[in-house]
Amino acid sequence: MFRKLLRYDLKAVRGLWLGQAAIILAMSIPAGLVMRFLNSEYDSRSAAYVGLATFFVSVYVLWLVGSYIMVQYGIYHHFYKNFYTDEGYLTFTLPVSRKQLLFSKVANAITWSAAQVLLYLLAAMIVLLLSAVPKDGALLSFANFGEIGQLFADLWKDIGAWLIVYLLEGLCLLICLGLYSSMLIYMCITVGTLLAKKAKVLAGVCLYFLIDTVVSGVTEVNIYAVLGPNTTFSVPSLIFAIEERLPSALLHGGYALVGLIACLAVVSIAYIMFCVTLDILERKLNLS
């Protein structure tokens, strides 16, 4: 039954995702060619064309941002509609536990968010293939990929196998942050529905910014306490603080440890929010 539930949740967002994905991929081709035009030599008489090209690239970038917001809205609107509207009375009569219902929504959010990231990577590959000016007049150019490959080769020469560790930790942290973001929004929608009889969505939005501000503040305080008052919650600041406190032989191990602690901390907070949301669903809301 859980698989059917998950398929239903995925299907609810699939149409929206496929539509915006098709537009992104279709726009990536002319966007790459337009960037090739901007990278090529041109004289002052083509200024109008340069303006049009720049405008198209700006529209493309705006659509990338807007499509992400659109997909996220679809995910969380489905959650709200499926749980906290008249549809919720039917949802909570299904032969599954409320934990499974909530877990399905979390899996749905992570799946489509990950799909969006992969879509952006594919779009970036298309743009990189088309935007470099080829020397032999060919349509596609792998020059940009050569530069990226050289960058990773230089990093491997400098830090060796630690590059793999950092890439894996970065991927893990990205997944953890996606889980944290999803659970924070789900919890805020749930608490907002519990507290407000009207303007439930507005209450959830206000609660989201309040909790996010509190979590950021607590994180800053903990960083001050551990690494000193001159350290801020930013990657360069954290790297500088670690370099000051560890010998060079232990630097990479220190970076990896900080990344691991960050992943565990984010997952722990996300799990707490999952438990809070589930407790409200099971004990506070009478939707069945």
Short mmCIF file of N, CA and C in Angstrom, two decimals, residues 42-177:
data_model
loop_
_atom_site.label_atom_id
_atom_site.label_comp_id
_atom_site.label_asym_id
_atom_site.label_seq_id
_atom_site.Cartn_x
_atom_site.Cartn_y
_atom_site.Cartn_z
N TYR A 42 32.57 40.47 -32.09
CA TYR A 42 31.54 41.21 -32.82
C TYR A 42 31.91 42.69 -32.82
N ASP A 43 31.39 43.43 -33.77
CA ASP A 43 31.70 44.85 -33.87
C ASP A 43 30.55 45.69 -33.31
N SER A 44 30.71 46.98 -33.33
CA SER A 44 29.73 47.87 -32.72
C SER A 44 28.39 47.85 -33.45
N ARG A 45 28.38 47.44 -34.72
CA ARG A 45 27.13 47.43 -35.47
C ARG A 45 26.18 46.34 -34.98
N SER A 46 26.69 45.36 -34.24
CA SER A 46 25.86 44.26 -33.75
C SER A 46 25.39 44.49 -32.31
N ALA A 47 25.45 45.72 -31.85
CA ALA A 47 25.08 46.01 -30.46
C ALA A 47 23.64 45.64 -30.17
N ALA A 48 22.75 45.84 -31.13
CA ALA A 48 21.34 45.49 -30.92
C ALA A 48 21.19 43.99 -30.73
N TYR A 49 21.93 43.23 -31.53
CA TYR A 49 21.87 41.78 -31.39
C TYR A 49 22.44 41.33 -30.05
N VAL A 50 23.47 42.01 -29.61
CA VAL A 50 24.05 41.70 -28.30
C VAL A 50 23.03 41.97 -27.20
N GLY A 51 22.29 43.06 -27.34
CA GLY A 51 21.26 43.37 -26.34
C GLY A 51 20.17 42.31 -26.31
N LEU A 52 19.73 41.87 -27.49
CA LEU A 52 18.71 40.82 -27.56
C LEU A 52 19.23 39.51 -26.99
N ALA A 53 20.48 39.19 -27.27
CA ALA A 53 21.07 37.96 -26.76
C ALA A 53 21.16 37.99 -25.24
N THR A 54 21.59 39.13 -24.71
CA THR A 54 21.69 39.27 -23.26
C THR A 54 20.32 39.15 -22.61
N PHE A 55 19.32 39.74 -23.26
CA PHE A 55 17.96 39.65 -22.74
C PHE A 55 17.47 38.21 -22.70
N PHE A 56 17.75 37.45 -23.75
CA PHE A 56 17.32 36.05 -23.79
C PHE A 56 18.00 35.24 -22.69
N VAL A 57 19.29 35.47 -22.49
CA VAL A 57 20.00 34.75 -21.43
C VAL A 57 19.41 35.10 -20.07
N SER A 58 19.05 36.36 -19.88
CA SER A 58 18.44 36.78 -18.61
C SER A 58 17.10 36.08 -18.39
N VAL A 59 16.31 35.99 -19.47
CA VAL A 59 15.02 35.29 -19.38
C VAL A 59 15.25 33.82 -19.04
N TYR A 60 16.26 33.23 -19.64
CA TYR A 60 16.59 31.82 -19.39
C TYR A 60 16.94 31.59 -17.92
N VAL A 61 17.77 32.47 -17.38
CA VAL A 61 18.17 32.35 -15.97
C VAL A 61 16.96 32.54 -15.06
N LEU A 62 16.13 33.52 -15.37
CA LEU A 62 14.93 33.75 -14.57
C LEU A 62 14.00 32.54 -14.61
N TRP A 63 13.91 31.88 -15.78
CA TRP A 63 13.07 30.69 -15.86
C TRP A 63 13.64 29.55 -15.04
N LEU A 64 14.96 29.43 -14.97
CA LEU A 64 15.58 28.40 -14.13
C LEU A 64 15.19 28.61 -12.67
N VAL A 65 15.24 29.86 -12.23
CA VAL A 65 14.86 30.16 -10.85
C VAL A 65 13.36 29.95 -10.65
N GLY A 66 12.57 30.46 -11.59
CA GLY A 66 11.13 30.33 -11.47
C GLY A 66 10.65 28.89 -11.52
N SER A 67 11.31 28.06 -12.32
CA SER A 67 10.90 26.66 -12.41
C SER A 67 11.15 25.93 -11.10
N TYR A 68 12.25 26.28 -10.43
CA TYR A 68 12.52 25.67 -9.13
C TYR A 68 11.43 26.03 -8.13
N ILE A 69 11.07 27.32 -8.10
CA ILE A 69 10.01 27.77 -7.19
C ILE A 69 8.69 27.08 -7.54
N MET A 70 8.43 26.92 -8.83
CA MET A 70 7.19 26.30 -9.28
C MET A 70 7.10 24.85 -8.81
N VAL A 71 8.20 24.11 -8.96
CA VAL A 71 8.20 22.70 -8.54
C VAL A 71 8.05 22.59 -7.02
N GLN A 72 8.75 23.45 -6.29
CA GLN A 72 8.63 23.41 -4.83
C GLN A 72 7.21 23.75 -4.40
N TYR A 73 6.60 24.70 -5.06
CA TYR A 73 5.21 25.03 -4.75
C TYR A 73 4.30 23.83 -5.01
N GLY A 74 4.52 23.15 -6.12
CA GLY A 74 3.71 21.97 -6.43
C GLY A 74 3.84 20.89 -5.37
N ILE A 75 5.06 20.68 -4.88
CA ILE A 75 5.29 19.66 -3.86
C ILE A 75 4.54 19.98 -2.57
N TYR A 76 4.70 21.20 -2.09
CA TYR A 76 4.14 21.54 -0.78
C TYR A 76 2.66 21.89 -0.85
N HIS A 77 2.19 22.34 -2.00
CA HIS A 77 0.75 22.53 -2.17
C HIS A 77 0.04 21.17 -2.16
N HIS A 78 0.67 20.17 -2.76
CA HIS A 78 0.10 18.82 -2.73
C HIS A 78 0.04 18.31 -1.29
N PHE A 79 1.08 18.57 -0.51
CA PHE A 79 1.08 18.17 0.90
C PHE A 79 -0.08 18.83 1.66
N TYR A 80 -0.20 20.13 1.49
CA TYR A 80 -1.26 20.87 2.20
C TYR A 80 -2.65 20.40 1.75
N LYS A 81 -2.83 20.28 0.46
CA LYS A 81 -4.13 19.87 -0.06
C LYS A 81 -4.47 18.45 0.36
N ASN A 82 -3.49 17.56 0.34
CA ASN A 82 -3.71 16.15 0.64
C ASN A 82 -3.97 15.90 2.12
N PHE A 83 -3.47 16.80 2.98
CA PHE A 83 -3.58 16.60 4.42
C PHE A 83 -4.60 17.53 5.09
N TYR A 84 -4.64 18.79 4.69
CA TYR A 84 -5.31 19.79 5.51
C TYR A 84 -6.49 20.48 4.82
N THR A 85 -6.98 19.90 3.74
CA THR A 85 -8.22 20.39 3.14
C THR A 85 -9.25 19.26 3.24
N ASP A 86 -10.35 19.42 2.54
CA ASP A 86 -11.38 18.37 2.57
C ASP A 86 -10.83 17.02 2.09
N GLU A 87 -9.80 17.07 1.26
CA GLU A 87 -9.19 15.84 0.77
C GLU A 87 -8.54 15.05 1.90
N GLY A 88 -8.18 15.76 2.99
CA GLY A 88 -7.54 15.09 4.11
C GLY A 88 -8.42 14.05 4.79
N TYR A 89 -9.72 14.27 4.78
CA TYR A 89 -10.62 13.29 5.39
C TYR A 89 -10.54 11.95 4.68
N LEU A 90 -10.34 11.99 3.37
CA LEU A 90 -10.17 10.76 2.61
C LEU A 90 -8.77 10.18 2.81
N THR A 91 -7.77 11.07 2.85
CA THR A 91 -6.38 10.61 2.99
C THR A 91 -6.18 9.80 4.26
N PHE A 92 -6.74 10.27 5.36
CA PHE A 92 -6.49 9.62 6.64
C PHE A 92 -7.40 8.41 6.89
N THR A 93 -8.21 8.07 5.91
CA THR A 93 -8.96 6.81 6.00
C THR A 93 -8.26 5.69 5.25
N LEU A 94 -7.13 5.98 4.59
CA LEU A 94 -6.40 4.95 3.87
C LEU A 94 -5.78 3.96 4.86
N PRO A 95 -5.62 2.69 4.46
CA PRO A 95 -5.08 1.67 5.36
C PRO A 95 -3.56 1.74 5.51
N VAL A 96 -3.07 2.91 5.84
CA VAL A 96 -1.65 3.12 6.12
C VAL A 96 -1.54 4.00 7.35
N SER A 97 -0.41 3.90 8.03
CA SER A 97 -0.21 4.71 9.23
C SER A 97 0.10 6.15 8.84
N ARG A 98 -0.06 7.05 9.79
CA ARG A 98 0.24 8.45 9.50
C ARG A 98 1.74 8.65 9.33
N LYS A 99 2.54 7.80 9.93
CA LYS A 99 3.97 7.86 9.70
C LYS A 99 4.28 7.55 8.23
N GLN A 100 3.62 6.55 7.67
CA GLN A 100 3.82 6.22 6.27
C GLN A 100 3.33 7.33 5.36
N LEU A 101 2.21 7.95 5.72
CA LEU A 101 1.71 9.07 4.94
C LEU A 101 2.73 10.21 4.90
N LEU A 102 3.28 10.55 6.07
CA LEU A 102 4.26 11.63 6.14
C LEU A 102 5.55 11.25 5.44
N PHE A 103 6.00 10.01 5.63
CA PHE A 103 7.24 9.56 5.00
C PHE A 103 7.12 9.59 3.48
N SER A 104 5.93 9.26 2.97
CA SER A 104 5.71 9.31 1.53
C SER A 104 5.85 10.73 1.00
N LYS A 105 5.34 11.70 1.77
CA LYS A 105 5.46 13.09 1.35
C LYS A 105 6.92 13.55 1.37
N VAL A 106 7.68 13.08 2.37
CA VAL A 106 9.10 13.43 2.44
C VAL A 106 9.84 12.83 1.25
N ALA A 107 9.58 11.56 0.95
CA ALA A 107 10.22 10.91 -0.20
C ALA A 107 9.85 11.60 -1.50
N ASN A 108 8.62 12.07 -1.59
CA ASN A 108 8.17 12.79 -2.78
C ASN A 108 8.96 14.08 -2.95
N ALA A 109 9.13 14.83 -1.86
CA ALA A 109 9.86 16.09 -1.94
C ALA A 109 11.32 15.86 -2.31
N ILE A 110 11.96 14.88 -1.69
CA ILE A 110 13.37 14.61 -1.97
C ILE A 110 13.54 14.13 -3.42
N THR A 111 12.63 13.30 -3.89
CA THR A 111 12.74 12.76 -5.25
C THR A 111 12.67 13.86 -6.30
N TRP A 112 11.67 14.73 -6.19
CA TRP A 112 11.52 15.76 -7.22
C TRP A 112 12.56 16.86 -7.07
N SER A 113 13.01 17.13 -5.85
CA SER A 113 14.10 18.11 -5.67
C SER A 113 15.39 17.58 -6.29
N ALA A 114 15.68 16.28 -6.08
CA ALA A 114 16.86 15.68 -6.69
C ALA A 114 16.74 15.65 -8.21
N ALA A 115 15.54 15.36 -8.71
CA ALA A 115 15.32 15.37 -10.15
C ALA A 115 15.56 16.76 -10.73
N GLN A 116 15.19 17.79 -9.97
CA GLN A 116 15.41 19.16 -10.44
C GLN A 116 16.90 19.47 -10.53
N VAL A 117 17.66 19.01 -9.55
CA VAL A 117 19.11 19.23 -9.59
C VAL A 117 19.73 18.53 -10.79
N LEU A 118 19.32 17.27 -11.04
CA LEU A 118 19.83 16.54 -12.20
C LEU A 118 19.43 17.22 -13.51
N LEU A 119 18.22 17.78 -13.53
CA LEU A 119 17.78 18.51 -14.72
C LEU A 119 18.67 19.72 -14.97
N TYR A 120 19.01 20.45 -13.91
CA TYR A 120 19.89 21.61 -14.07
C TYR A 120 21.28 21.20 -14.55
N LEU A 121 21.77 20.06 -14.08
CA LEU A 121 23.07 19.57 -14.54
C LEU A 121 23.02 19.24 -16.03
N LEU A 122 21.92 18.60 -16.46
CA LEU A 122 21.77 18.28 -17.88
C LEU A 122 21.68 19.55 -18.72
N ALA A 123 20.93 20.52 -18.24
CA ALA A 123 20.83 21.79 -18.96
C ALA A 123 22.19 22.49 -19.03
N ALA A 124 22.95 22.41 -17.94
CA ALA A 124 24.28 23.02 -17.94
C ALA A 124 25.20 22.34 -18.94
N MET A 125 25.09 21.01 -19.07
CA MET A 125 25.90 20.29 -20.04
C MET A 125 25.56 20.73 -21.46
N ILE A 126 24.28 20.92 -21.75
CA ILE A 126 23.87 21.37 -23.08
C ILE A 126 24.43 22.76 -23.37
N VAL A 127 24.32 23.64 -22.39
CA VAL A 127 24.82 25.01 -22.57
C VAL A 127 26.33 25.01 -22.75
N LEU A 128 27.03 24.19 -21.97
CA LEU A 128 28.49 24.14 -22.09
C LEU A 128 28.93 23.60 -23.44
N LEU A 129 28.20 22.63 -23.97
CA LEU A 129 28.53 22.06 -25.28
C LEU A 129 28.35 23.07 -26.40
N LEU A 130 27.36 23.95 -26.25
CA LEU A 130 27.02 24.87 -27.34
C LEU A 130 27.61 26.26 -27.17
N SER A 131 28.01 26.63 -25.96
CA SER A 131 28.42 28.02 -25.72
C SER A 131 29.87 28.30 -26.10
N ALA A 132 30.74 27.27 -26.04
CA ALA A 132 32.14 27.49 -26.41
C ALA A 132 32.26 27.67 -27.92
N VAL A 133 33.11 28.59 -28.32
CA VAL A 133 33.32 28.86 -29.75
C VAL A 133 34.29 27.82 -30.30
N PRO A 134 33.85 26.93 -31.20
CA PRO A 134 34.74 25.88 -31.73
C PRO A 134 35.74 26.47 -32.72
N LYS A 135 36.92 25.87 -32.76
CA LYS A 135 37.95 26.37 -33.67
C LYS A 135 37.79 25.82 -35.09
N ASP A 136 37.13 24.67 -35.21
CA ASP A 136 37.01 24.05 -36.52
C ASP A 136 35.64 24.26 -37.17
N GLY A 137 34.81 25.14 -36.58
CA GLY A 137 33.50 25.42 -37.14
C GLY A 137 32.46 24.37 -36.83
N ALA A 138 32.74 23.43 -35.93
CA ALA A 138 31.78 22.39 -35.58
C ALA A 138 30.67 22.97 -34.72
N LEU A 139 29.58 22.24 -34.65
CA LEU A 139 28.44 22.70 -33.86
C LEU A 139 28.73 22.59 -32.37
N LEU A 140 29.32 21.48 -31.94
CA LEU A 140 29.59 21.23 -30.53
C LEU A 140 31.06 21.43 -30.22
N SER A 141 31.33 21.88 -29.00
CA SER A 141 32.70 22.07 -28.55
C SER A 141 32.84 21.55 -27.13
N PHE A 142 33.90 20.79 -26.91
CA PHE A 142 34.15 20.22 -25.58
C PHE A 142 35.20 21.02 -24.81
N ALA A 143 35.44 22.25 -25.26
CA ALA A 143 36.47 23.07 -24.62
C ALA A 143 36.14 23.35 -23.16
N ASN A 144 34.86 23.66 -22.88
CA ASN A 144 34.47 23.94 -21.49
C ASN A 144 34.66 22.72 -20.60
N PHE A 145 34.36 21.53 -21.13
CA PHE A 145 34.54 20.32 -20.34
C PHE A 145 36.02 20.05 -20.10
N GLY A 146 36.85 20.42 -21.07
CA GLY A 146 38.29 20.28 -20.88
C GLY A 146 38.79 21.15 -19.74
N GLU A 147 38.24 22.36 -19.64
CA GLU A 147 38.65 23.26 -18.55
C GLU A 147 38.19 22.72 -17.20
N ILE A 148 36.97 22.17 -17.16
CA ILE A 148 36.47 21.59 -15.91
C ILE A 148 37.32 20.38 -15.52
N GLY A 149 37.65 19.55 -16.51
CA GLY A 149 38.49 18.40 -16.23
C GLY A 149 39.86 18.81 -15.71
N GLN A 150 40.42 19.87 -16.27
CA GLN A 150 41.71 20.36 -15.81
C GLN A 150 41.64 20.88 -14.38
N LEU A 151 40.50 21.51 -14.05
CA LEU A 151 40.30 22.00 -12.68
C LEU A 151 40.34 20.84 -11.69
N PHE A 152 39.62 19.76 -11.99
CA PHE A 152 39.61 18.60 -11.09
C PHE A 152 40.98 17.93 -11.07
N ALA A 153 41.69 17.93 -12.19
CA ALA A 153 43.03 17.36 -12.22
C ALA A 153 43.98 18.14 -11.32
N ASP A 154 43.85 19.46 -11.34
CA ASP A 154 44.69 20.29 -10.48
C ASP A 154 44.35 20.07 -9.00
N LEU A 155 43.04 19.94 -8.72
CA LEU A 155 42.64 19.68 -7.34
C LEU A 155 43.15 18.33 -6.86
N TRP A 156 43.08 17.33 -7.74
CA TRP A 156 43.59 16.00 -7.38
C TRP A 156 45.09 16.04 -7.12
N LYS A 157 45.80 16.83 -7.89
CA LYS A 157 47.24 16.96 -7.69
C LYS A 157 47.54 17.63 -6.35
N ASP A 158 46.68 18.56 -5.93
CA ASP A 158 46.92 19.29 -4.69
C ASP A 158 46.52 18.50 -3.45
N ILE A 159 45.36 17.84 -3.49
CA ILE A 159 44.84 17.22 -2.26
C ILE A 159 44.64 15.71 -2.39
N GLY A 160 44.82 15.15 -3.56
CA GLY A 160 44.75 13.70 -3.73
C GLY A 160 43.35 13.15 -3.50
N ALA A 161 43.30 11.99 -2.83
CA ALA A 161 42.03 11.28 -2.63
C ALA A 161 41.06 12.04 -1.73
N TRP A 162 41.54 13.07 -1.04
CA TRP A 162 40.62 13.87 -0.23
C TRP A 162 39.56 14.54 -1.11
N LEU A 163 39.86 14.73 -2.39
CA LEU A 163 38.88 15.30 -3.30
C LEU A 163 37.62 14.44 -3.36
N ILE A 164 37.80 13.12 -3.40
CA ILE A 164 36.65 12.21 -3.42
C ILE A 164 35.86 12.33 -2.13
N VAL A 165 36.58 12.41 -1.01
CA VAL A 165 35.91 12.55 0.29
C VAL A 165 35.07 13.82 0.32
N TYR A 166 35.64 14.93 -0.15
CA TYR A 166 34.91 16.19 -0.13
C TYR A 166 33.70 16.17 -1.05
N LEU A 167 33.85 15.54 -2.22
CA LEU A 167 32.73 15.45 -3.15
C LEU A 167 31.59 14.61 -2.57
N LEU A 168 31.95 13.49 -1.93
CA LEU A 168 30.94 12.64 -1.32
C LEU A 168 30.27 13.35 -0.15
N GLU A 169 31.06 14.05 0.66
CA GLU A 169 30.48 14.79 1.78
C GLU A 169 29.59 15.93 1.28
N GLY A 170 30.02 16.58 0.20
CA GLY A 170 29.19 17.64 -0.36
C GLY A 170 27.86 17.12 -0.86
N LEU A 171 27.89 15.96 -1.53
CA LEU A 171 26.64 15.35 -2.00
C LEU A 171 25.76 14.96 -0.82
N CYS A 172 26.38 14.38 0.21
CA CYS A 172 25.63 13.98 1.40
C CYS A 172 25.02 15.20 2.09
N LEU A 173 25.79 16.27 2.20
CA LEU A 173 25.27 17.48 2.84
C LEU A 173 24.14 18.09 2.03
N LEU A 174 24.23 18.02 0.71
CA LEU A 174 23.16 18.54 -0.15
C LEU A 174 21.87 17.78 0.09
N ILE A 175 21.96 16.45 0.19
CA ILE A 175 20.78 15.63 0.47
C ILE A 175 20.21 15.95 1.84
N CYS A 176 21.11 16.09 2.83
CA CYS A 176 20.67 16.41 4.19
C CYS A 176 19.97 17.75 4.25
N LEU A 177 20.49 18.74 3.53
CA LEU A 177 19.86 20.06 3.52
C LEU A 177 18.50 20.01 2.83
#
